[in-house]
Coordinates of C-alpha atoms and ligand atoms in Angstrom, one line a residue:
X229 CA -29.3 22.2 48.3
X230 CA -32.3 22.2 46.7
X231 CA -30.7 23.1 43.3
X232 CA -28.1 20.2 43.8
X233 CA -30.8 17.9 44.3
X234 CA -32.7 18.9 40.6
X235 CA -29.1 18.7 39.0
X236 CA -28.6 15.6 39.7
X237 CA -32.2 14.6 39.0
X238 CA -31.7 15.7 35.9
X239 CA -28.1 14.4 35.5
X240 CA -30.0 10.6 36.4
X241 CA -32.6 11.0 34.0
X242 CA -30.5 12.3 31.7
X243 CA -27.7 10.4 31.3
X244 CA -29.1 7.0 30.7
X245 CA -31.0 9.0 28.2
X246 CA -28.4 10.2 26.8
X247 CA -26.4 6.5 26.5
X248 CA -30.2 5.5 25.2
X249 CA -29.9 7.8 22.5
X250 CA -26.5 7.0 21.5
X251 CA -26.9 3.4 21.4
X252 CA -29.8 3.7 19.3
X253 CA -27.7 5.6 17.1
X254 CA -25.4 2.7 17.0
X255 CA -28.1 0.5 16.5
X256 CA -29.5 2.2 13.8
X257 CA -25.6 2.8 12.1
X258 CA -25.0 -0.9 12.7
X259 CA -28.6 -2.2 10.8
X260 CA -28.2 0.3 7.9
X261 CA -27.3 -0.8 4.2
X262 CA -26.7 1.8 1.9
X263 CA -26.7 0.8 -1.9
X264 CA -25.6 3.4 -4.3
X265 CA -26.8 3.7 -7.8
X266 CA -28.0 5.1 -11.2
X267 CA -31.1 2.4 -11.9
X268 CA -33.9 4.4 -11.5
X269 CA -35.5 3.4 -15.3
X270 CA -37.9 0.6 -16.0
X271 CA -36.2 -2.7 -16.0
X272 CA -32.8 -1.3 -13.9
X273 CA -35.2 -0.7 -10.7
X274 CA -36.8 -3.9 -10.9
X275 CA -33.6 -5.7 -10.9
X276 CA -32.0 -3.8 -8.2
X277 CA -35.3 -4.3 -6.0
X278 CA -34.6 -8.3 -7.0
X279 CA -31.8 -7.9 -5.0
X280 CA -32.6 -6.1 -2.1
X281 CA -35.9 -8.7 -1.7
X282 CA -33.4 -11.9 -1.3
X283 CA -30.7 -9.2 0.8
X284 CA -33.6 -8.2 3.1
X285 CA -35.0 -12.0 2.7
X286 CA -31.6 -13.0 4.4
X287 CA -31.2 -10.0 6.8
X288 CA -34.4 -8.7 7.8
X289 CA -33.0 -6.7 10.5
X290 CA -30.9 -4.4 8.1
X291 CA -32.9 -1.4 6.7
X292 CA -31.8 -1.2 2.7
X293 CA -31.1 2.7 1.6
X294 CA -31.8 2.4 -2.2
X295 CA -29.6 5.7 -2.7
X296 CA -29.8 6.3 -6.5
X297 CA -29.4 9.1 -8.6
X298 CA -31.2 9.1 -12.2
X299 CA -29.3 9.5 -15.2
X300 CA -28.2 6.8 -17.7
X301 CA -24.9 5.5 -17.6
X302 CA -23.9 7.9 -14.4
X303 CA -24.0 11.0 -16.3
X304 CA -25.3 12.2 -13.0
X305 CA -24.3 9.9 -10.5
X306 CA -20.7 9.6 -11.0
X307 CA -20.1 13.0 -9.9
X308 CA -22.4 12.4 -6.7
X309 CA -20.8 9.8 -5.7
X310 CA -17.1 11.2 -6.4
X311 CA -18.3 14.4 -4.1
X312 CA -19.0 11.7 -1.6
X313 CA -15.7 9.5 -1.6
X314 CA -13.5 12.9 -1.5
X315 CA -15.6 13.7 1.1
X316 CA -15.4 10.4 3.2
X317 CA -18.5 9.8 2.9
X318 CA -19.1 6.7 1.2
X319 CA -21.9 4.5 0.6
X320 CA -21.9 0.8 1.5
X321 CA -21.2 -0.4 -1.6
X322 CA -21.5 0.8 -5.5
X323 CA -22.8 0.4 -8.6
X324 CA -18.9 0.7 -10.7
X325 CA -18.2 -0.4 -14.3
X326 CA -15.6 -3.2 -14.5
X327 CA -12.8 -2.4 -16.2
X328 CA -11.1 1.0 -16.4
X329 CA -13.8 3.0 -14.4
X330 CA -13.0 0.5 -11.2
X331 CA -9.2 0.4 -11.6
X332 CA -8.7 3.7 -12.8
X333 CA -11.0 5.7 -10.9
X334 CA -11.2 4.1 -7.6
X335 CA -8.6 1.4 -6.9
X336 CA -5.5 3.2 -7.7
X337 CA -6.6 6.5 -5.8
X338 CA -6.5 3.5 -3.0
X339 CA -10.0 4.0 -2.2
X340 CA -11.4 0.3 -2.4
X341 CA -11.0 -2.2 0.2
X342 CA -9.7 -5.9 -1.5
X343 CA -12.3 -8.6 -1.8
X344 CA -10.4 -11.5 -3.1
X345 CA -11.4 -13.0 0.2
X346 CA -14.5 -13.5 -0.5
X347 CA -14.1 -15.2 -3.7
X348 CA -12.1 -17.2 -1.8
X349 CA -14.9 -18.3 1.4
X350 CA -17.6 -17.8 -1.4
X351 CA -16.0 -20.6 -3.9
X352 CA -16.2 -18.2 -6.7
X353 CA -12.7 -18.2 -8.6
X354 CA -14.1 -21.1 -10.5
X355 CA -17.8 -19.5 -11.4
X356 CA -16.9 -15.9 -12.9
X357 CA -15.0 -16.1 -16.1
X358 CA -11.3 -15.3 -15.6
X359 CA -11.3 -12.6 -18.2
X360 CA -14.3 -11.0 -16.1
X361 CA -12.4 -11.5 -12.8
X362 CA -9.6 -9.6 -14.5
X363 CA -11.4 -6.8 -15.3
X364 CA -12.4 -6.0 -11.6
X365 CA -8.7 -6.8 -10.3
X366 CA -5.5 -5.0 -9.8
X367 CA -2.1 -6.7 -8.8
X368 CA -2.9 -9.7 -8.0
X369 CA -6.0 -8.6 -6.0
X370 CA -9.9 -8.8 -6.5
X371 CA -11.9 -5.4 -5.8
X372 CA -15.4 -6.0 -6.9
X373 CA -17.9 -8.1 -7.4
X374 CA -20.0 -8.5 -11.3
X375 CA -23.6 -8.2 -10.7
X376 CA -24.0 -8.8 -14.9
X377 CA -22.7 -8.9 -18.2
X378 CA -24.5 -6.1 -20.6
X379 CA -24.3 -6.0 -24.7
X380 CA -23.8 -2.6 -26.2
X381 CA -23.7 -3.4 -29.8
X382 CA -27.5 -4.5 -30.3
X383 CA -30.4 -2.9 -32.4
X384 CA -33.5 -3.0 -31.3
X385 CA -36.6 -2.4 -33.7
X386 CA -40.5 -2.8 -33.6
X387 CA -41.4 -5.9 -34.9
X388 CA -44.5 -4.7 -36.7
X389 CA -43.4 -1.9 -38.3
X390 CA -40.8 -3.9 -40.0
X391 CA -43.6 -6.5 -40.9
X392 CA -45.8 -3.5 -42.3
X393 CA -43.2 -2.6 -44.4
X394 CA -41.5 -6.1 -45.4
X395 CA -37.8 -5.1 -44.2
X396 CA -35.7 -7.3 -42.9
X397 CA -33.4 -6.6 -39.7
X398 CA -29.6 -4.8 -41.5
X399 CA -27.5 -7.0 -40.6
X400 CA -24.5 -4.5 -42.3
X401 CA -23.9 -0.9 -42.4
X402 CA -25.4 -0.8 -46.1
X403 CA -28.5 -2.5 -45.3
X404 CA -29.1 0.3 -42.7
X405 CA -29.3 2.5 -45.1
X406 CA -31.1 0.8 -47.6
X407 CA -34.0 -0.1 -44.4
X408 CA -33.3 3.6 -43.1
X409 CA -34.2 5.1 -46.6
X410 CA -37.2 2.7 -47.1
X411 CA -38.4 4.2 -43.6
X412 CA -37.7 7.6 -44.3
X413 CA -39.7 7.0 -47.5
X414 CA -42.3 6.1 -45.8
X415 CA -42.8 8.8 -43.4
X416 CA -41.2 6.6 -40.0
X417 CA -38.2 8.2 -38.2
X418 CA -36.0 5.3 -39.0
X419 CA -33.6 5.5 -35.5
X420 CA -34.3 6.8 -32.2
X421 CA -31.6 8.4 -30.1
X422 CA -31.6 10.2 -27.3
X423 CA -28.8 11.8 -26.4
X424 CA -29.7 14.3 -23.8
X425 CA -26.6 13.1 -21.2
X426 CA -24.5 12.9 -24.7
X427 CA -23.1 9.1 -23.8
X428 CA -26.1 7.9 -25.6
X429 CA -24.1 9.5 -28.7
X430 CA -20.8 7.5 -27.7
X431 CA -22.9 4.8 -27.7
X432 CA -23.9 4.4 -31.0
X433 CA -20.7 6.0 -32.2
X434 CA -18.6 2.9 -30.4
X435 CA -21.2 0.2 -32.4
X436 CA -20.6 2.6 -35.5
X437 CA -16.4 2.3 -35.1
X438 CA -16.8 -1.4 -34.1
X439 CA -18.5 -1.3 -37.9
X440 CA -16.1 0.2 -39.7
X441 CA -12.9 -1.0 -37.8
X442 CA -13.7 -4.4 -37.2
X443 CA -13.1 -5.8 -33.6
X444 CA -8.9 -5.9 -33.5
X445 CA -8.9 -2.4 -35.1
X446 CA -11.6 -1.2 -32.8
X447 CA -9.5 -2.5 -29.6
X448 CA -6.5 -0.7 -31.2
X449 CA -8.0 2.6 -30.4
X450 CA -7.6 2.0 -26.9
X451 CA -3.9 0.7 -26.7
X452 CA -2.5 3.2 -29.5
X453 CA -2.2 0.5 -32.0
X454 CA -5.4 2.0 -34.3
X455 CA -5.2 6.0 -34.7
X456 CA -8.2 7.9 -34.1
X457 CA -7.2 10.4 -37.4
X458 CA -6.2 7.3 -39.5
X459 CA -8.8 6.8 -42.8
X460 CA -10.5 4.0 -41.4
X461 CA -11.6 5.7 -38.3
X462 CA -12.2 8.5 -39.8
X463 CA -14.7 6.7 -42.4
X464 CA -16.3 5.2 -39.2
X465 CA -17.4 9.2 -38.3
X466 CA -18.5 9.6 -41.8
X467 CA -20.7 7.3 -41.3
X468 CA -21.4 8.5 -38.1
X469 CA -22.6 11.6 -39.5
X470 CA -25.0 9.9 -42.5
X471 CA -26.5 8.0 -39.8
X472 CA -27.5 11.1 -38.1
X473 CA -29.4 12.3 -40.7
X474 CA -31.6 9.3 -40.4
X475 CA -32.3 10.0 -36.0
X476 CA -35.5 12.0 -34.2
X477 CA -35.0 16.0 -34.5
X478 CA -35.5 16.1 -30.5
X479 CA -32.9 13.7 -30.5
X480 CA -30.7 16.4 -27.7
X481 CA -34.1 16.8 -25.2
X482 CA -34.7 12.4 -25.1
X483 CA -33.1 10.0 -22.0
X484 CA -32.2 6.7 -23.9
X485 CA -35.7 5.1 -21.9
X486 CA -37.5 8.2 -23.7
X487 CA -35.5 7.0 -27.0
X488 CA -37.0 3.3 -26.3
X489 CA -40.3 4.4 -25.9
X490 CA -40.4 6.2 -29.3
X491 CA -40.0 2.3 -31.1
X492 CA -42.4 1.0 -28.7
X493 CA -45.0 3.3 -29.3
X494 CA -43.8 3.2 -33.1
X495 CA -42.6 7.1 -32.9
X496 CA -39.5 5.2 -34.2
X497 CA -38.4 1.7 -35.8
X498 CA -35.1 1.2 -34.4
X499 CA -32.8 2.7 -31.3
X500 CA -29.1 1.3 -30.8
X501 CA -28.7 0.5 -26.9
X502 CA -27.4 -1.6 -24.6
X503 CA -29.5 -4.7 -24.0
X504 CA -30.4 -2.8 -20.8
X505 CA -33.5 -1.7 -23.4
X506 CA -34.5 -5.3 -23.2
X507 CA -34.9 -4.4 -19.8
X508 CA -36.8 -1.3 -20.3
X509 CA -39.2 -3.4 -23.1
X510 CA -40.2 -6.2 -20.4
X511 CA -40.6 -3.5 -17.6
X512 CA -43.3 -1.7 -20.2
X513 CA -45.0 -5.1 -21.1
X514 CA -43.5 -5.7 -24.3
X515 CA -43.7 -9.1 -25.7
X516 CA -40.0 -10.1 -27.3
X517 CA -40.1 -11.4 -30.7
X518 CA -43.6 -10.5 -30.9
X519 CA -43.3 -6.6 -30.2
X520 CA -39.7 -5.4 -30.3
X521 CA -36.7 -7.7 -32.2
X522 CA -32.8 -7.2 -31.8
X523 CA -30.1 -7.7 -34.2
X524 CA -26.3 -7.2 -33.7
X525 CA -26.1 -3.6 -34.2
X526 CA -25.6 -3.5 -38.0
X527 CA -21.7 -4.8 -39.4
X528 CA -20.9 -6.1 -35.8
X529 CA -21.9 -9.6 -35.9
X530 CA -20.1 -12.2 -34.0
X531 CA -18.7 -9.8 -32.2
X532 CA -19.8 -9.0 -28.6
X533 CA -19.4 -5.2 -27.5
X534 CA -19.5 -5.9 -23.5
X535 CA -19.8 -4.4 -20.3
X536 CA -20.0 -5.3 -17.0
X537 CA -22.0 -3.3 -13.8
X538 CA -20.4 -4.5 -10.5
X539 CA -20.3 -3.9 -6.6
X540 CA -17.8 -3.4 -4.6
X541 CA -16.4 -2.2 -1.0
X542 CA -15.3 1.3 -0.3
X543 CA -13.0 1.8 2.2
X544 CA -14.4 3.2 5.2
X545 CA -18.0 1.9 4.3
X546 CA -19.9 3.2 7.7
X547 CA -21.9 -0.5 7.3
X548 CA -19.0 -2.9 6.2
X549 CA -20.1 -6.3 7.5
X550 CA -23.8 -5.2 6.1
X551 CA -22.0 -4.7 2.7
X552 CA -19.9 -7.6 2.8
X553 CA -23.3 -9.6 2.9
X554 CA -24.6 -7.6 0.2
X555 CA -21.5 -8.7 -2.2
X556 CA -22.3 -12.3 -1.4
X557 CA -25.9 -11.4 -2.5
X558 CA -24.4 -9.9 -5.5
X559 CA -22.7 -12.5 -6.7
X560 CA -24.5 -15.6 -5.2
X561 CA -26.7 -17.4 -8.3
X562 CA -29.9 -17.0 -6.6
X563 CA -28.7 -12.9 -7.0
X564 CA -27.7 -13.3 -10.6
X565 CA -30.5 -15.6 -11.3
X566 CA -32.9 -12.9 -9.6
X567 CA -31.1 -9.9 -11.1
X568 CA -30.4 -10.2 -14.7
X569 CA -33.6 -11.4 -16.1
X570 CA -35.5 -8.2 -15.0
X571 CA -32.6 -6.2 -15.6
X572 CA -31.8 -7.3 -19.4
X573 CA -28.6 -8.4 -18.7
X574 CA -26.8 -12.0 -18.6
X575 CA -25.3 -13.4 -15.6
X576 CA -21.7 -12.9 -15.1
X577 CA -21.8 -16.8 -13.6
X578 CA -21.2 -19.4 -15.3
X579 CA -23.6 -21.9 -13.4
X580 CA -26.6 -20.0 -13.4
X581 CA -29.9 -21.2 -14.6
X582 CA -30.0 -20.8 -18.0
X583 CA -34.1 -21.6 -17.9
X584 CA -34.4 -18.8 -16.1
X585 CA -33.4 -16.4 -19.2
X586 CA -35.9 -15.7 -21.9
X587 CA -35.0 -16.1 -25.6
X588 CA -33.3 -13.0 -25.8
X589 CA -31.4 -13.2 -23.2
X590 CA -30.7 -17.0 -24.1
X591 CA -29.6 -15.8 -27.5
X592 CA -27.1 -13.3 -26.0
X593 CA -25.7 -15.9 -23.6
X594 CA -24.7 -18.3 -26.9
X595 CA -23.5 -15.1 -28.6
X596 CA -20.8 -14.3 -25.3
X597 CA -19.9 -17.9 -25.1
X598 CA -18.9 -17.8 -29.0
X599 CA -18.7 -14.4 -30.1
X600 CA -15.3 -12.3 -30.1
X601 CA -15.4 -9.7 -27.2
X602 CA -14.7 -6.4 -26.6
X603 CA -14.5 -3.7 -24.2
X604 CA -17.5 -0.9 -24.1
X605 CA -16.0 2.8 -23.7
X606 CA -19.4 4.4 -23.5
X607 CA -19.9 1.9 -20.2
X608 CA -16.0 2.3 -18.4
X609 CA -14.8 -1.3 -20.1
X610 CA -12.4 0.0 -22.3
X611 CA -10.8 3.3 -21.4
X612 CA -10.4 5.4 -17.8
X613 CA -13.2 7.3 -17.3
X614 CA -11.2 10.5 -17.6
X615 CA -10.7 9.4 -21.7
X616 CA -14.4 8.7 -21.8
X617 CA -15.2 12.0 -20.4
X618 CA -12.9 13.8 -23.0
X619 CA -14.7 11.4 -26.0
X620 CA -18.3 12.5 -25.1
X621 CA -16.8 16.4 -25.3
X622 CA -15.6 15.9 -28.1
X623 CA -19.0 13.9 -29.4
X624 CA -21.2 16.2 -28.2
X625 CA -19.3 19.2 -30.3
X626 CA -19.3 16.3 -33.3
X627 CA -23.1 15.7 -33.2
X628 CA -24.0 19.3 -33.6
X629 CA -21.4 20.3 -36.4
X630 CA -20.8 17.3 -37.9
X631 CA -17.3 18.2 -38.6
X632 CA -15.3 14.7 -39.3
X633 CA -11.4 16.4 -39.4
X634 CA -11.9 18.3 -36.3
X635 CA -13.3 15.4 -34.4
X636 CA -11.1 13.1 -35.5
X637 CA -7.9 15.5 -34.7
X638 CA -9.9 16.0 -31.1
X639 CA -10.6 12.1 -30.5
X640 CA -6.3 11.4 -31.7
X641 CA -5.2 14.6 -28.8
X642 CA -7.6 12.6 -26.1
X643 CA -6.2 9.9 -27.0
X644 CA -2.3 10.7 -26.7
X645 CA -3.0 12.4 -23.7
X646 CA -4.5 9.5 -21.8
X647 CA -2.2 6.7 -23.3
X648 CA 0.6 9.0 -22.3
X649 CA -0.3 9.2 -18.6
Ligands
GAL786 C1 -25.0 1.5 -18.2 C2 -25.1 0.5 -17.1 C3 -26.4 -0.3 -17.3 C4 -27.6 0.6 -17.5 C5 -27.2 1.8 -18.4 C6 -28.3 2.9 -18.5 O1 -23.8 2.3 -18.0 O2 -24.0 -0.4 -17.2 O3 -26.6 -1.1 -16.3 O4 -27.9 1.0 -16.3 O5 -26.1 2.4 -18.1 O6 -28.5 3.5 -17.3

């Protein structure tokens, strides 16, 4: 009797605790955001924190998981987060180049939920560009949402380094190598790279083939129509190759921050990089125009190397209505407005406030409005990220033997392979 009496004593006590317990699970599940990304570096986490201060602004109740993983580009990341969707276990929302790396990657392996709807409630099929809403959508349906547009064709340099020595900014190929030499000469590592997670290596090689080819030919080597063995190409990794001998010997240990670093603290004049750098030189107190300058990455004027970092909605995201709020911060202007100044980057929105964007920014807005574009492979625009994996093999074999034929037959046998699939 006795014994009955303490079970169910414990069964009253327990139970509601139990139901407590579990509904403060559910709490807790339901007021969770989780935000997936690779912006740890100086200008990328400011930019991201812009956006969780207006998300937690609007939903104070929701606790934000900043769930990065450090790595440029997602060298690391990607495979993190590909663990996690194979796993069903995905984040709320995340960080996914438009282009390719959305469509390819996730969207036909049927693991994105459709969003067109809220471009629809959200009026936005008139404020992103079309060609931009293209990029993020697959028959007929929209699957994320453009937090940005980056530049990967720019060269950044220290302004007073290039004043000490009276050089102007190369505007072509040649005049890189006549300032390089002149640098050199004068006992200044001309160009910083850092290509530790190899990408960085694709990315000047993409600016170098954008040089060389010129922007139809450059496209072509992503549809089949330019061939990666052809002369021209090939000159491109000639080049490739004299350029190297003009980079930082610790070139393979350096992140592409570290690389940016070496031309603040004058280590180096210039780095090629993604206007994320501009990013990285306001996040270290650098003035623009005063302390660092940019230039088309040299032979690529008027032409506009893009790239495009958006959000969108997993299926099965444990959080959905939290996410769904966090696309509409995403893409709302007080987001984009918030966002891209800090993060270096250009809104994808047409009707943002262009006051808001400081004169380099300003300068690569009129430059995307009138410029010719094309599609980054370093950054998932132009190619799957399956082809971009096999590229930066095949780079990071071509940066230590410098062997032009056998990267060029390598780069033409990726190529087949993934136009053929
Ligand atoms: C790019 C990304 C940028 C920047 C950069 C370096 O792939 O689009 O936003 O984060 O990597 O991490």
């Amino acid at each position: 009797m006795r014994k009955t009496v303490i079970i169910l004593l414990v069964c009253t006590l327990a139970v509601p605790g139990l139901l407590f317990a579990a509904g403060a699970r559910e709490t807790e599940v339901r007021n969770q955001l989780e935000i997936f990304s690779w912006w740890t570096a100086g200008g990328e986490a400011e930019g991201l924190d812009a956006l969780f201060d207006i998300y937690s602004s609007l939903y104070p109740d929701v606790e934000v998981i900043n769930a990065t993983v450090a790595g440029g580009a997602g060298a690391q990341a990607k495979a993190v987060l590909a663990t996690r969707m194979q796993g069903g276990n995905p984040p709320d929302s995340f960080q996914v180049h438009a282009g390719r790396g959305l469509v390819d990657t996730w969207v036909v392996a049927n693991m994105m939920e459709p969003i067109t709807f809220i471009y629809e409630e959200e009026g936005w099929l008139d404020a992103f560009p079309q060609g931009v809403i293209d990029m993020v959508s697959d028959e007929g349906e929209i699957y994320s949402v453009p937090a940005n547009i980056h530049r990967s064709n720019v060269l950044w340099y220290n302004k007073p380094i290039f004043d000490q020595y009276g050089l102007s900014a190369p505007v072509t190929i040649e005049e890189f190598f006549d300032v390089a030499e002149e640098l050199a000469h004068a006992g200044v590592t001309p160009l910083a790279l850092g290509d530790v997670n190899t990408w960085e290596a694709t990315h000047l090689l993409e600016s170098v083939l954008l040089a060389s080819l010129g922007p139809d030919a450059y496209a072509g080597l992503w549809d089949g129509a330019t061939p990666w063995d052809g002369p021209e190409a090939k000159q491109a990794l000639d080049v490739f190759v004299d350029i190297l001998e003009y980079v930082n010997t610790d070139h393979a240990a350096l992140t592409w921050d570290e690389a940016a670093q070496y031309v603040i603290d004058g280590r180096a004049a210039m780095t090629v990089m993604g206007d994320w750098a501009h990013g990285y030189f306001m996040a270290m107190e650098q003035e623009p125009g005063a302390d660092y300058h940019w230039i088309a990455s040299p032979g690529t004027e008027g032409t506009f190397m893009m790239l495009s970092d958006t959000f969108g909605l997993p299926k099965g995201a444990p959080h959905r209505s939290n996410a769904v709020n966090w696309l509409k911060v995403v893409g709302s202007v007080d987001g984009q407005d918030a966002f891209n100044p800090r993060k270096g980057s250009i809104p994808a929105r047409t009707d943002t406030d262009r006051d808001k964007y400081d004169i380099y920014l300003q300068s690569a807005m009129t430059d995307f409005a009138q410029d010719t574009i094309v599609a980054s492979v370093a950054h998932g625009a132009a190619a799957s990220e399956a082809w971009a994996t096999d590229i930066n093999d095949v780079i990071s074999m071509f940066v230590s033997n410098k062997n032009v034929d056998s990267a060029a037959s390598s780069f033409a046998r990726a190529a087949k392979d993934h136009l053929s699939r």
